[in-house]
Short mmCIF file of C-alpha atoms and ligand atoms in Angstrom, two decimals:
data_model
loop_
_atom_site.label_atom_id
_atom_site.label_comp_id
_atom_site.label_asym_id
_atom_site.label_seq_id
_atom_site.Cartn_x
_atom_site.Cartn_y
_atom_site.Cartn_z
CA UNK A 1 142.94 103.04 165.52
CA UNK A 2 140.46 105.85 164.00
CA UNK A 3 137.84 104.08 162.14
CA UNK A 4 137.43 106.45 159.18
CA UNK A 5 133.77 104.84 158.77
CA UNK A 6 132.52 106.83 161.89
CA UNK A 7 132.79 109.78 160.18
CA UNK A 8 130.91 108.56 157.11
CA UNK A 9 128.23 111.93 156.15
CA UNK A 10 124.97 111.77 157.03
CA UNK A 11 121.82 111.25 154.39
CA UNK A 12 120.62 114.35 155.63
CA UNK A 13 124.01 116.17 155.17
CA UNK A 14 124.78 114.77 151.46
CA UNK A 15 120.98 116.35 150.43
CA UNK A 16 122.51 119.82 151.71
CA UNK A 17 125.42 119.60 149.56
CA UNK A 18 125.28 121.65 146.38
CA UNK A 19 126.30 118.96 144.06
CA UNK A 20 123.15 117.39 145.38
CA UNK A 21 120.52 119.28 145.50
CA UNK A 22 121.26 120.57 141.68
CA UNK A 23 120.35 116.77 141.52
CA UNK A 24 117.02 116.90 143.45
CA UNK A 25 116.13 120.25 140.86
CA UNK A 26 116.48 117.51 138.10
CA UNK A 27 115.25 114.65 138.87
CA UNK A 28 112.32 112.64 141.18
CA UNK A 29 113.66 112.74 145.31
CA UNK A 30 113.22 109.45 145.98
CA UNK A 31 115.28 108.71 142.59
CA UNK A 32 118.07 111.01 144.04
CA UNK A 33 117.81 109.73 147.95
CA UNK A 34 118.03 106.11 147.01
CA UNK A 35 121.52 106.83 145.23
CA UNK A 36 122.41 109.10 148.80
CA UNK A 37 122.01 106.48 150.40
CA UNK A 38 123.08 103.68 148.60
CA UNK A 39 126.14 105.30 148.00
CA UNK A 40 126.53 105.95 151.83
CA UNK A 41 125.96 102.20 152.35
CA UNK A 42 128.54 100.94 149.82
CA UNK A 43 130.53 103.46 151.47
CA UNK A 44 130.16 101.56 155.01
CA UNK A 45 130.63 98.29 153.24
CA UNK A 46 134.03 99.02 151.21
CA UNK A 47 135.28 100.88 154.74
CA UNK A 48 137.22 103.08 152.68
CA UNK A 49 138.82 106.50 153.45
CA UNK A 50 136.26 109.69 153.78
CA UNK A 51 135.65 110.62 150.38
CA UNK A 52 135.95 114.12 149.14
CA UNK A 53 132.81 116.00 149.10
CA UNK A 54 133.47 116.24 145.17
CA UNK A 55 133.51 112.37 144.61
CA UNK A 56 130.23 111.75 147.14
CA UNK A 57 128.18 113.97 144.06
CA UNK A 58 130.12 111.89 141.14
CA UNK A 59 128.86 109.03 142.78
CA UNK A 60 125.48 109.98 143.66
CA UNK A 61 124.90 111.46 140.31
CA UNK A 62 126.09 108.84 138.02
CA UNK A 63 123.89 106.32 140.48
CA UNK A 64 120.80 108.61 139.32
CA UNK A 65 121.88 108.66 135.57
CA UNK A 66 121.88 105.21 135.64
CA UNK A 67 118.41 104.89 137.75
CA UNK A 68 116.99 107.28 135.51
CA UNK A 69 117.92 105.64 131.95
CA UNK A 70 114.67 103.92 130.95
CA UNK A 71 114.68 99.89 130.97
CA UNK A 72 113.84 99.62 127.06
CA UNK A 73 116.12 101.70 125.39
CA UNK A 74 117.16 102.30 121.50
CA UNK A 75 119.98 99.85 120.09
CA UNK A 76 122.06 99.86 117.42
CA UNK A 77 121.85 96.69 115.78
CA UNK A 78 125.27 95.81 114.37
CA UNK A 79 124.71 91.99 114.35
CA UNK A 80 124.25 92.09 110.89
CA UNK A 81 121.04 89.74 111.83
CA UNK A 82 117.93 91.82 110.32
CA UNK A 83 115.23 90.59 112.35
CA UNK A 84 116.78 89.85 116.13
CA UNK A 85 114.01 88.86 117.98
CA UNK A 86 116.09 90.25 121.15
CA UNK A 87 116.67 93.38 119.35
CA UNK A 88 112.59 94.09 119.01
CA UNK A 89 112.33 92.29 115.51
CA UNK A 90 111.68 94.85 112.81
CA UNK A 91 112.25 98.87 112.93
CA UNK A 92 109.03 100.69 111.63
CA UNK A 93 108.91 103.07 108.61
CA UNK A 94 108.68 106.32 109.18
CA UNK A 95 104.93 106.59 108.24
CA UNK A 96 104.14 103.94 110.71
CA UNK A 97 105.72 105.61 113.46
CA UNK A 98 103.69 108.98 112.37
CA UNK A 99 100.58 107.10 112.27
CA UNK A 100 101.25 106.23 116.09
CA UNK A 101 102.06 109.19 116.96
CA UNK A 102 99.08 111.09 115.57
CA UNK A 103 96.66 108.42 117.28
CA UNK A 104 98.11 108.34 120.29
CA UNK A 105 97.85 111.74 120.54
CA UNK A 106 94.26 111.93 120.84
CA UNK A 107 90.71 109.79 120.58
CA UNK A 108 90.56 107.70 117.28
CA UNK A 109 87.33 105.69 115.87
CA UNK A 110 89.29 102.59 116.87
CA UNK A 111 85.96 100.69 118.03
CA UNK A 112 83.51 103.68 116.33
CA UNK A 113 81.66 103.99 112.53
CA UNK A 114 82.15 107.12 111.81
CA UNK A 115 79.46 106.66 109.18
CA UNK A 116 76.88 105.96 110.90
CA UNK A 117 77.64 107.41 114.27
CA UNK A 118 77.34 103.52 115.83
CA UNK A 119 79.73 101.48 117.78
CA UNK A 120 82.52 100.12 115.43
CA UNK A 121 84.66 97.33 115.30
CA UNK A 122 88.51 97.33 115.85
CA UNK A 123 88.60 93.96 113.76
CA UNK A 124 87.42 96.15 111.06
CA UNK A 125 90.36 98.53 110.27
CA UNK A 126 93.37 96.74 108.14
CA UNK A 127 91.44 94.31 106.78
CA UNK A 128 90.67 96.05 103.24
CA UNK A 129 94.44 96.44 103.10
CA UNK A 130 95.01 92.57 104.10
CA UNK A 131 92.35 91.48 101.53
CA UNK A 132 93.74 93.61 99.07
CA UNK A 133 97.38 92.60 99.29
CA UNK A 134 97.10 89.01 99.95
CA UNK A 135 94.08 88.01 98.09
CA UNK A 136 91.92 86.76 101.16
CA UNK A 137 88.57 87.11 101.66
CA UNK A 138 89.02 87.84 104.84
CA UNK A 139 91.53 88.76 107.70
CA UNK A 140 91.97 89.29 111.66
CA UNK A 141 94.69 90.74 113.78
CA UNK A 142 95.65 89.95 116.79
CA UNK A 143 98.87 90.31 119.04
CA UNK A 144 101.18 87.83 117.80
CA UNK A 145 101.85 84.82 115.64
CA UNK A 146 101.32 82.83 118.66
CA UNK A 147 98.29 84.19 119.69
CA UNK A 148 96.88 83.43 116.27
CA UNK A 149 97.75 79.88 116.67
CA UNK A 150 96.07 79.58 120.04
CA UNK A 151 92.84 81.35 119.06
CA UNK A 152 92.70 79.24 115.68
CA UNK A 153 92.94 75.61 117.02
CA UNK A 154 90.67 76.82 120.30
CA UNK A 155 87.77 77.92 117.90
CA UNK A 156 88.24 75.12 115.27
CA UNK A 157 89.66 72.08 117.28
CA UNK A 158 88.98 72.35 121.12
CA UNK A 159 88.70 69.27 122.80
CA UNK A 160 89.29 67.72 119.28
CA UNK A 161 92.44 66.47 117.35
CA UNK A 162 95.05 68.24 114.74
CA UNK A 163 97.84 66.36 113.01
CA UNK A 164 101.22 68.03 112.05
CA UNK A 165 104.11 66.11 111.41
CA UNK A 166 106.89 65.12 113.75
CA UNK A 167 108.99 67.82 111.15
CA UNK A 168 107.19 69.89 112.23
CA UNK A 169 106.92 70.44 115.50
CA UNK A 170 109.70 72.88 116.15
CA UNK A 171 110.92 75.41 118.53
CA UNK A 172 110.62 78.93 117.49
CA UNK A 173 113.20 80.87 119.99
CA UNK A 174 112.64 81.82 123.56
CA UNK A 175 111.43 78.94 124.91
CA UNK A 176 108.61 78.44 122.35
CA UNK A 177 107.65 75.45 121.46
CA UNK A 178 105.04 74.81 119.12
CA UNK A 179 103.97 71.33 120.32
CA UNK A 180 103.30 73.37 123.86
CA UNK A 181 101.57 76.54 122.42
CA UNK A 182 99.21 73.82 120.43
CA UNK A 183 98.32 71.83 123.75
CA UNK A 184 97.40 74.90 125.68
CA UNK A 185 95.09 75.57 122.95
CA UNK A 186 92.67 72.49 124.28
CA UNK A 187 93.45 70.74 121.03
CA UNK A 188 94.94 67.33 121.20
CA UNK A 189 98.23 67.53 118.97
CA UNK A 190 98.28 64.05 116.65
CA UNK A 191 101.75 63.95 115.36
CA UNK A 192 102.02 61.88 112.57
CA UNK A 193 105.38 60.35 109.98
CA UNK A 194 108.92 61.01 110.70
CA UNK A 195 110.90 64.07 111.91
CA UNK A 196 112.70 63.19 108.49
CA UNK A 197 109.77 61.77 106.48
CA UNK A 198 106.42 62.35 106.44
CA UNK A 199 104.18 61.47 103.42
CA UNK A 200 100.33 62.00 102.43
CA UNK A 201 99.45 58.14 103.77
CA UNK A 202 100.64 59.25 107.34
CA UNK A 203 97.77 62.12 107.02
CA UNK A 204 95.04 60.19 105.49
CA UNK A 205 95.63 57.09 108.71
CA UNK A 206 95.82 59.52 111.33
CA UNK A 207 92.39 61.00 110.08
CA UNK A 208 89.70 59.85 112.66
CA UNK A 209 85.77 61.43 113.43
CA UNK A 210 87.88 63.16 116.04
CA UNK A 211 90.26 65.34 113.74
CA UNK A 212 89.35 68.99 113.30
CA UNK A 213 92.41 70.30 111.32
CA UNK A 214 95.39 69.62 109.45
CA UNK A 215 98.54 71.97 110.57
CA UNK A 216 101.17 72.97 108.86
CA UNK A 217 103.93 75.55 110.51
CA UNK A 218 106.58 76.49 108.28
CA UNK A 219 110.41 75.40 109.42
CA UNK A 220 111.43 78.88 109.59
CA UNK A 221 114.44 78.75 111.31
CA UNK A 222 116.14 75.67 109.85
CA UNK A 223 116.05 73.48 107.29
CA UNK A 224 116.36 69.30 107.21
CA UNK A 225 118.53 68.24 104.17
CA UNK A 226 119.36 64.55 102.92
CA UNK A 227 116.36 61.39 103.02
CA UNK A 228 113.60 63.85 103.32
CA UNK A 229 110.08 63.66 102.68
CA UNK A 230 107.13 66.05 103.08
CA UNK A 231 103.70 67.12 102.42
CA UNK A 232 102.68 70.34 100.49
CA UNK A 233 99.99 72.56 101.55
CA UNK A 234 99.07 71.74 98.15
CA UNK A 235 98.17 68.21 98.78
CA UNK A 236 96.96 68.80 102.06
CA UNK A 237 94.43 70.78 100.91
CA UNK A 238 93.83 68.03 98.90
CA UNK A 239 93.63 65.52 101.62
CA UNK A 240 91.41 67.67 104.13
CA UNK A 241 89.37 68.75 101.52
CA UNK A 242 88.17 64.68 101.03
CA UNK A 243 87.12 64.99 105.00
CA UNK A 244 86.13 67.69 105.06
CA UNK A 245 88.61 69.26 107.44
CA UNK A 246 90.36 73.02 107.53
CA UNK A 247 94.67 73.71 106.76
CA UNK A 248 96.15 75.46 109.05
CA UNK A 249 99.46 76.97 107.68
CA UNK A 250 101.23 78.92 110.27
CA UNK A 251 104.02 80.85 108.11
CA UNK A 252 105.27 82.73 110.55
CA UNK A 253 107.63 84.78 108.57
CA UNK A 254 104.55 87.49 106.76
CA UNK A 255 106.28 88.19 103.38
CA UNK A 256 104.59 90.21 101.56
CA UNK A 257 106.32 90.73 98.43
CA UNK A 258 108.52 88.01 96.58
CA UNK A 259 112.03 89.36 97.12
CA UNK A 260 114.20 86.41 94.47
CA UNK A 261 115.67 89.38 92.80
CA UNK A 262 117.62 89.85 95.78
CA UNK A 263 119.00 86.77 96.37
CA UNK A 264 116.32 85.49 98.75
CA UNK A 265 114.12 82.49 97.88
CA UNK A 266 112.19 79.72 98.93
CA UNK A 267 110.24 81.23 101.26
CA UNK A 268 106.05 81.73 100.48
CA UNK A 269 104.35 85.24 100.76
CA UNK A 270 101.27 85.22 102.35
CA UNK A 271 99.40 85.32 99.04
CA UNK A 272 101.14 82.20 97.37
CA UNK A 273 100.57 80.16 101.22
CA UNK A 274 96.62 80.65 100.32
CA UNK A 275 96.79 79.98 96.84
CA UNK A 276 98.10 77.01 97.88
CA UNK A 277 94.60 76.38 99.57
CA UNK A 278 95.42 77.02 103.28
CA UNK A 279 91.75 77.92 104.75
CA UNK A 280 93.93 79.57 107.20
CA UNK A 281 97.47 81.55 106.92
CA UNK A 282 98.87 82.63 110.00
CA UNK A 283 101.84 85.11 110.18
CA UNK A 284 103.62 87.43 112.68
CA UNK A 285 103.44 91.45 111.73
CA UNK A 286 107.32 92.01 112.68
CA UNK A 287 109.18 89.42 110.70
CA UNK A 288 109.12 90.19 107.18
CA UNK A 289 106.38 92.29 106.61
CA UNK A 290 108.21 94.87 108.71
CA UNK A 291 105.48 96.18 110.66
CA UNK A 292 104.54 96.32 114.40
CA UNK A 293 104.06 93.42 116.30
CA UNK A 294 100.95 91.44 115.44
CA UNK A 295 99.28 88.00 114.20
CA UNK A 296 97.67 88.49 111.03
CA UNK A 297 95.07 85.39 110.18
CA UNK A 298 94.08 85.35 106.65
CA UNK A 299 91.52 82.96 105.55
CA UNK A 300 88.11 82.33 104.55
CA UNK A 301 85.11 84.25 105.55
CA UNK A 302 82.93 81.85 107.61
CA UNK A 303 86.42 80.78 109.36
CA UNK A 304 87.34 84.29 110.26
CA UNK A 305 84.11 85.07 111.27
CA UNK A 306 84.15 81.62 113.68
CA UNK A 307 87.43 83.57 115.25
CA UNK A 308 86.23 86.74 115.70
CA UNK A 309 83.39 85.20 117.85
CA UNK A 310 85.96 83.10 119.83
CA UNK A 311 86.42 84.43 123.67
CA UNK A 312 90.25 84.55 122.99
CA UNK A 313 89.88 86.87 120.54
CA UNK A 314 88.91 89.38 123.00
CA UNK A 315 92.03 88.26 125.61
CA UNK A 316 94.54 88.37 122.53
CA UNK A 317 92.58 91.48 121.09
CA UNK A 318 95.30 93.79 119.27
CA UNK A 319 95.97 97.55 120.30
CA UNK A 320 95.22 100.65 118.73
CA UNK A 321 98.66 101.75 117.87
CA UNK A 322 99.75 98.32 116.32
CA UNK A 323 96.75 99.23 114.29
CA UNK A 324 97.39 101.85 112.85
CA UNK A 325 101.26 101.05 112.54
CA UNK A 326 99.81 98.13 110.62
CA UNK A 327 97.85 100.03 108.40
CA UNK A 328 100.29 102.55 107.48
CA UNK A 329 103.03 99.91 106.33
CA UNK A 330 100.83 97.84 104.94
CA UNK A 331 99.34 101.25 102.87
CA UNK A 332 102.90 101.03 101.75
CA UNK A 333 102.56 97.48 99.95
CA UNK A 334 99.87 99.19 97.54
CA UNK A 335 103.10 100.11 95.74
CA UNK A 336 106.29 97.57 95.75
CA UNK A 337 109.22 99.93 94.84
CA UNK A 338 107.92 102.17 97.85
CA UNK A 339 107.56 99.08 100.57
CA UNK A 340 110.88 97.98 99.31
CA UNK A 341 112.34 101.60 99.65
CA UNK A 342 110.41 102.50 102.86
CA UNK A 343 109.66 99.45 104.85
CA UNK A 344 112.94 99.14 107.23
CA UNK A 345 113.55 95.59 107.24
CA UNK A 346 113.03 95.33 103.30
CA UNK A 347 115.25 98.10 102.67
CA UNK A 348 117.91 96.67 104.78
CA UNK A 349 117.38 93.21 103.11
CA UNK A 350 117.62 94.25 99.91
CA UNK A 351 120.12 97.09 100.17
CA UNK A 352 123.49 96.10 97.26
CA UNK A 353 126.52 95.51 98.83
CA UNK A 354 128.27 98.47 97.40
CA UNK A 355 126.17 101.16 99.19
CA UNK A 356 127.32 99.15 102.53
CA UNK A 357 130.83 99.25 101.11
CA UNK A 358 131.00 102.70 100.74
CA UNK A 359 128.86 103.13 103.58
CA UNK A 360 131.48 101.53 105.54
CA UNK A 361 134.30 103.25 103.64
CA UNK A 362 132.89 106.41 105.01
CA UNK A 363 132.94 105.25 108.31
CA UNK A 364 136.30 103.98 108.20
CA UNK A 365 137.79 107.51 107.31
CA UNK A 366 135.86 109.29 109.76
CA UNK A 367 137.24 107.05 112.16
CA UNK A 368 141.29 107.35 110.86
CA UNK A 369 140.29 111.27 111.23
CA UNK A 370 139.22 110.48 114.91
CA UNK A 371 142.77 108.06 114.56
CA UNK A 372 141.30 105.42 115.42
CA UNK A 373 142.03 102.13 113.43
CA UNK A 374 139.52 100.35 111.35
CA UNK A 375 139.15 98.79 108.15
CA UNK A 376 136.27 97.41 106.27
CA UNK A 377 135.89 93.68 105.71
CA UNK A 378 133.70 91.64 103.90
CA UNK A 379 130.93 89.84 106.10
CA UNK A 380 127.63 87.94 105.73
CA UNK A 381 124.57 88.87 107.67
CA UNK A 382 121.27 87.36 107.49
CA UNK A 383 117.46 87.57 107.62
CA UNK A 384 116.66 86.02 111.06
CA UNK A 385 113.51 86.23 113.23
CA UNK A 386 112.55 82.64 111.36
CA UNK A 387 112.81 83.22 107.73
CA UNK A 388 114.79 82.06 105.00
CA UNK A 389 117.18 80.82 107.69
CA UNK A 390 120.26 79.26 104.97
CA UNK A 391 120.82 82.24 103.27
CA UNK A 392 123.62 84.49 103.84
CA UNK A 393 123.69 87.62 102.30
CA UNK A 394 126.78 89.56 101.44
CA UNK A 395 127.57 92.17 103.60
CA UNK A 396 130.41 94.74 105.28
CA UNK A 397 131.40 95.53 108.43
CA UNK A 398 133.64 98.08 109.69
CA UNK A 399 136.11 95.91 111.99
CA UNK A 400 138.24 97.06 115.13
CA UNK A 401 141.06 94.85 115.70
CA UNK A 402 142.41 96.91 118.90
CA UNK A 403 141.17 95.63 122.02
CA UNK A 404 138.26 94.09 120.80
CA UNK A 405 136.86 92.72 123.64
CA UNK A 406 136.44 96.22 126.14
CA UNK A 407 135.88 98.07 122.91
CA UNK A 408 132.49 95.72 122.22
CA UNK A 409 131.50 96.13 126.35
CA UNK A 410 131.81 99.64 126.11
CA UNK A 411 129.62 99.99 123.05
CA UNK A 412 127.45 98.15 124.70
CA UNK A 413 127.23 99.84 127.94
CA UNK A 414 127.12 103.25 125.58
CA UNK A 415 123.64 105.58 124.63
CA UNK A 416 122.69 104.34 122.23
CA UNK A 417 124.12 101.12 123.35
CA UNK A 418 125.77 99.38 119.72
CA UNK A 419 125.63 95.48 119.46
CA UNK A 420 128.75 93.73 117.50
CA UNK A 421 129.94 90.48 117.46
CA UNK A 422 133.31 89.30 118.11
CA UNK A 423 135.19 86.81 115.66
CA UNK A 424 138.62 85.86 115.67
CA UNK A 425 139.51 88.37 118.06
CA UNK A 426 138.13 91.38 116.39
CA UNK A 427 135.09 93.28 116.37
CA UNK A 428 133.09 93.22 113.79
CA UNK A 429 130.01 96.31 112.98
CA UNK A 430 128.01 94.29 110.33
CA UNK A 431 125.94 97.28 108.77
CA UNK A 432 123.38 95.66 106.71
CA UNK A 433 121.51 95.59 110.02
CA UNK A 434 122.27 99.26 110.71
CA UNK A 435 120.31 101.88 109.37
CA UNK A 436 122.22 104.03 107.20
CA UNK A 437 120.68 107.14 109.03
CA UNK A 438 122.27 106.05 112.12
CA UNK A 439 125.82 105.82 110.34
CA UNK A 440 126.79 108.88 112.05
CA UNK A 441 125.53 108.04 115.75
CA UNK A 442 127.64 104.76 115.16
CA UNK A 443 130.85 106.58 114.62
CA UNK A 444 130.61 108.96 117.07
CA UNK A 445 129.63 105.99 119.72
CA UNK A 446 133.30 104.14 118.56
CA UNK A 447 134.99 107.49 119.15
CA UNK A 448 133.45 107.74 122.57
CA UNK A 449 134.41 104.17 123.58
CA UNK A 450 137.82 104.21 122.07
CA UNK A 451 137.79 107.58 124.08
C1 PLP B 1 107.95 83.41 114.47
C2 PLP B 1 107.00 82.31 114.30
C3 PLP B 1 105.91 82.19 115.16
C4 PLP B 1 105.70 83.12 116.32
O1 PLP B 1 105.36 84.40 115.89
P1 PLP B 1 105.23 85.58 116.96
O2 PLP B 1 104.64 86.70 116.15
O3 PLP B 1 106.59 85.84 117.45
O4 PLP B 1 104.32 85.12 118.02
C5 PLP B 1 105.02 81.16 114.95
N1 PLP B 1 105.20 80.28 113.94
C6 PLP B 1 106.24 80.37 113.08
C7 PLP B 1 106.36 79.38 111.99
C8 PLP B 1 107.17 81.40 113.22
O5 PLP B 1 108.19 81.51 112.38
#
């Protein structure tokens, strides 16, 4: 019996095909001979018949499409989750992404005074803006919420104690925990009440010569309900202020601007956490504020100025195009009805429901014109990424009821790849989460994978 894989082409003869080298004109060789001869090898291993010369190039070239597609790659978000921390958290305005692009583009004073021709300081760029919008004295950046937490209880309480209550010592998502992140920092973690209860006496008894800080981290992503018991910053303030001792309130969430009118409530912006008489507020830059990635530390000036001294703040040391990201949406702030308008996440947030009906409407009859079956259904998204984690907000969705389930892989697989979620058997496009400029990718992506 033949064995048809003896006649298998060689490498050498697939990179004289046509089909081929069209390929190496394109992209990188060793992109294009990896897929020769990976397809050759899978070839061998599947022992099936010679293929035509045609099908060798459909498989070599859709094996360098898909080494060529880049790792991190745009998304639709159609969770109807705002801030998905798996998604990359919150989409930038348009003035932020500008403001990257022009300083990317070339040298900036990121580290320079341009006033006096001396060496700058990075730590000195959006802290006008921080002071100005929150009401600190002063501010520091650095690269995350977490990072601001670890720098914070290093300079103030290494080697020393903190208390936070049991309540309080949650997981944020991803594996991070804040009991761990607060151990690494070299300060000993005192936890004191309940996880249900915890009540000014617990504070004052766990106080000891050794204590360098009170903590407080907001529950962002949950909420305990029933026999409950805890301790405002408020009276914490209170309490350290009798020893002494710093507040610590890690908000996590960075709202900037109260947004009740909309529906959501009960959670602090920065400015009411340090009226409340935090020394410290800690918050992330991509949650609510709707910015770049970042940990913004707001607090007093001797504080601030014990951070910026702090060896960590050079390791966690923040980049010069979250900067100026940073600055640009927090420029925005300076007027409400523009952040609200222009800042992504609080435009999605606080978009009404009938826009995303008849957002969705429109959607839906593009699709019947592409005969494809959808309807519009009513559906509740929310905030995520750790804030205001109970409330639902009324949304849309544009739902596919036809073969749900290959429908939702192939919008996955797709460019731009288009994240649903599936529920009772359907699909389901929540587009509070989408942004209404990308209505039109959207429905050409469900005509493609309905294709
Ligand atoms: C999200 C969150 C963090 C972590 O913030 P990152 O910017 O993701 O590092 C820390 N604390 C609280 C309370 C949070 O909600």
């Amino acid at each position: 019996m033949k064995d048809s894989r003896r006649d298998l082409p060689s490498v050498n003869a697939l990179l004289e095909t046509s089909g081929v080298k069209w390929l190496l004109e394109q992209h990188p060789r060793r992109v294009v001979l990896d897929a020769v001869r990976s397809a050759v090898d899978a070839a061998r291993t599947a022992g099936i018949a010679q293929p035509t010369e045609e099908q060798w190039v459909e498989t070599i070239a859709s094996a360098v499409r898909e080494a060529s597609r880049p790792s991190l790659r745009r998304v639709i978000n159609a969770t109807g989750v705002v801030l998905h921390t798996n998604l990359g958290r919150a989409p930038l305005a348009d003035v932020a992404i500008r403001a990257i692009g022009h300083v990317a583009e070339g040298y900036s004073n990121l580290e320079y005074d341009i006033e006096t021709g001396q060496r700058g300081s990075r730590y000195s760029h959006c802290v006008g803006l921080l002071q100005q919008l929150t009401g600190a004295e002063d501010a520091l950046v650095v690269n995350n919420c977490a990072a601001a937490l670890v720098l914070t209880l290093n300079a103030l309480a290494q080697k020393k104690e903190v208390l936070v209550s049991r309540g309080e010592l949650v997981e944020i998502g991803g594996s991070f925990r804040i009991p761990d992140i607060m151990a690494r920092s070299g300060a000993k973690l005192v936890e004191v009440g309940t996880t249900n209860r915890t009540h000014d006496d617990d504070y004052r008894r766990a106080i000891t010569p050794k204590t360098a800080a009170i903590v407080k981290v907001h529950r962002s992503n949950f909420t305990i309900e029933g026999f409950t018991a805890e301790v405002s910053v408020e009276r914490l303030a209170f309490i350290a202020a009798e020893h002494g001792l710093p507040v610590i309130h890690d908000l996590g969430s960075g709202l900037l601007l109260p947004l009740d009118d909309y529906g959501l409530s009960g959670e602090p912006t920065a400015s009411v956490a340090l009226a409340s008489g935090a020394t410290l507020v800690l918050m992330s830059g991509d949650k609510l504020l709707g910015g770049p990635q970042a940990g913004i530390i707001l607090g007093t000036t001797a504080v601030v100025a014990k951070l910026r001294k702090n060896p960590f703040a050079r390791a966690m040391r923040v980049d010069k195009l979250t900067l100026s990201a940073l600055e640009a949406t927090l420029r925005l702030y300076l007027e409400p009805e523009r952040a609200l308008k222009e800042v992504p996440v609080l435009a999605m947030l606080t978009e009404r429901v009938e826009q995303i009906e008849s957002r969705a409407r429109s959607m839906v009859s593009s699709l019947h014109s592409s005969n494809i079956d959808a309807e519009v259904a009513p559906s509740m998204a929310s905030v995520g990424g750790g804030a205001f984690p109970t409330a639902d907000i009324a949304s849309r969705a544009v739902v596919l009821s036809k073969d749900a389930e290959r429908t939702e892989e192939r919008l996955r697989h797709g460019e731009p790849a288009v994240i649903g979620r599936i529920a009772g058997g359907k699909l389901l496009l929540d587009l509070r989460s989408v942004l209404p400029r990308e209505d039109g990718v959207l429905v050409q992506a469900i005509v493609r994978a309905r294709s």
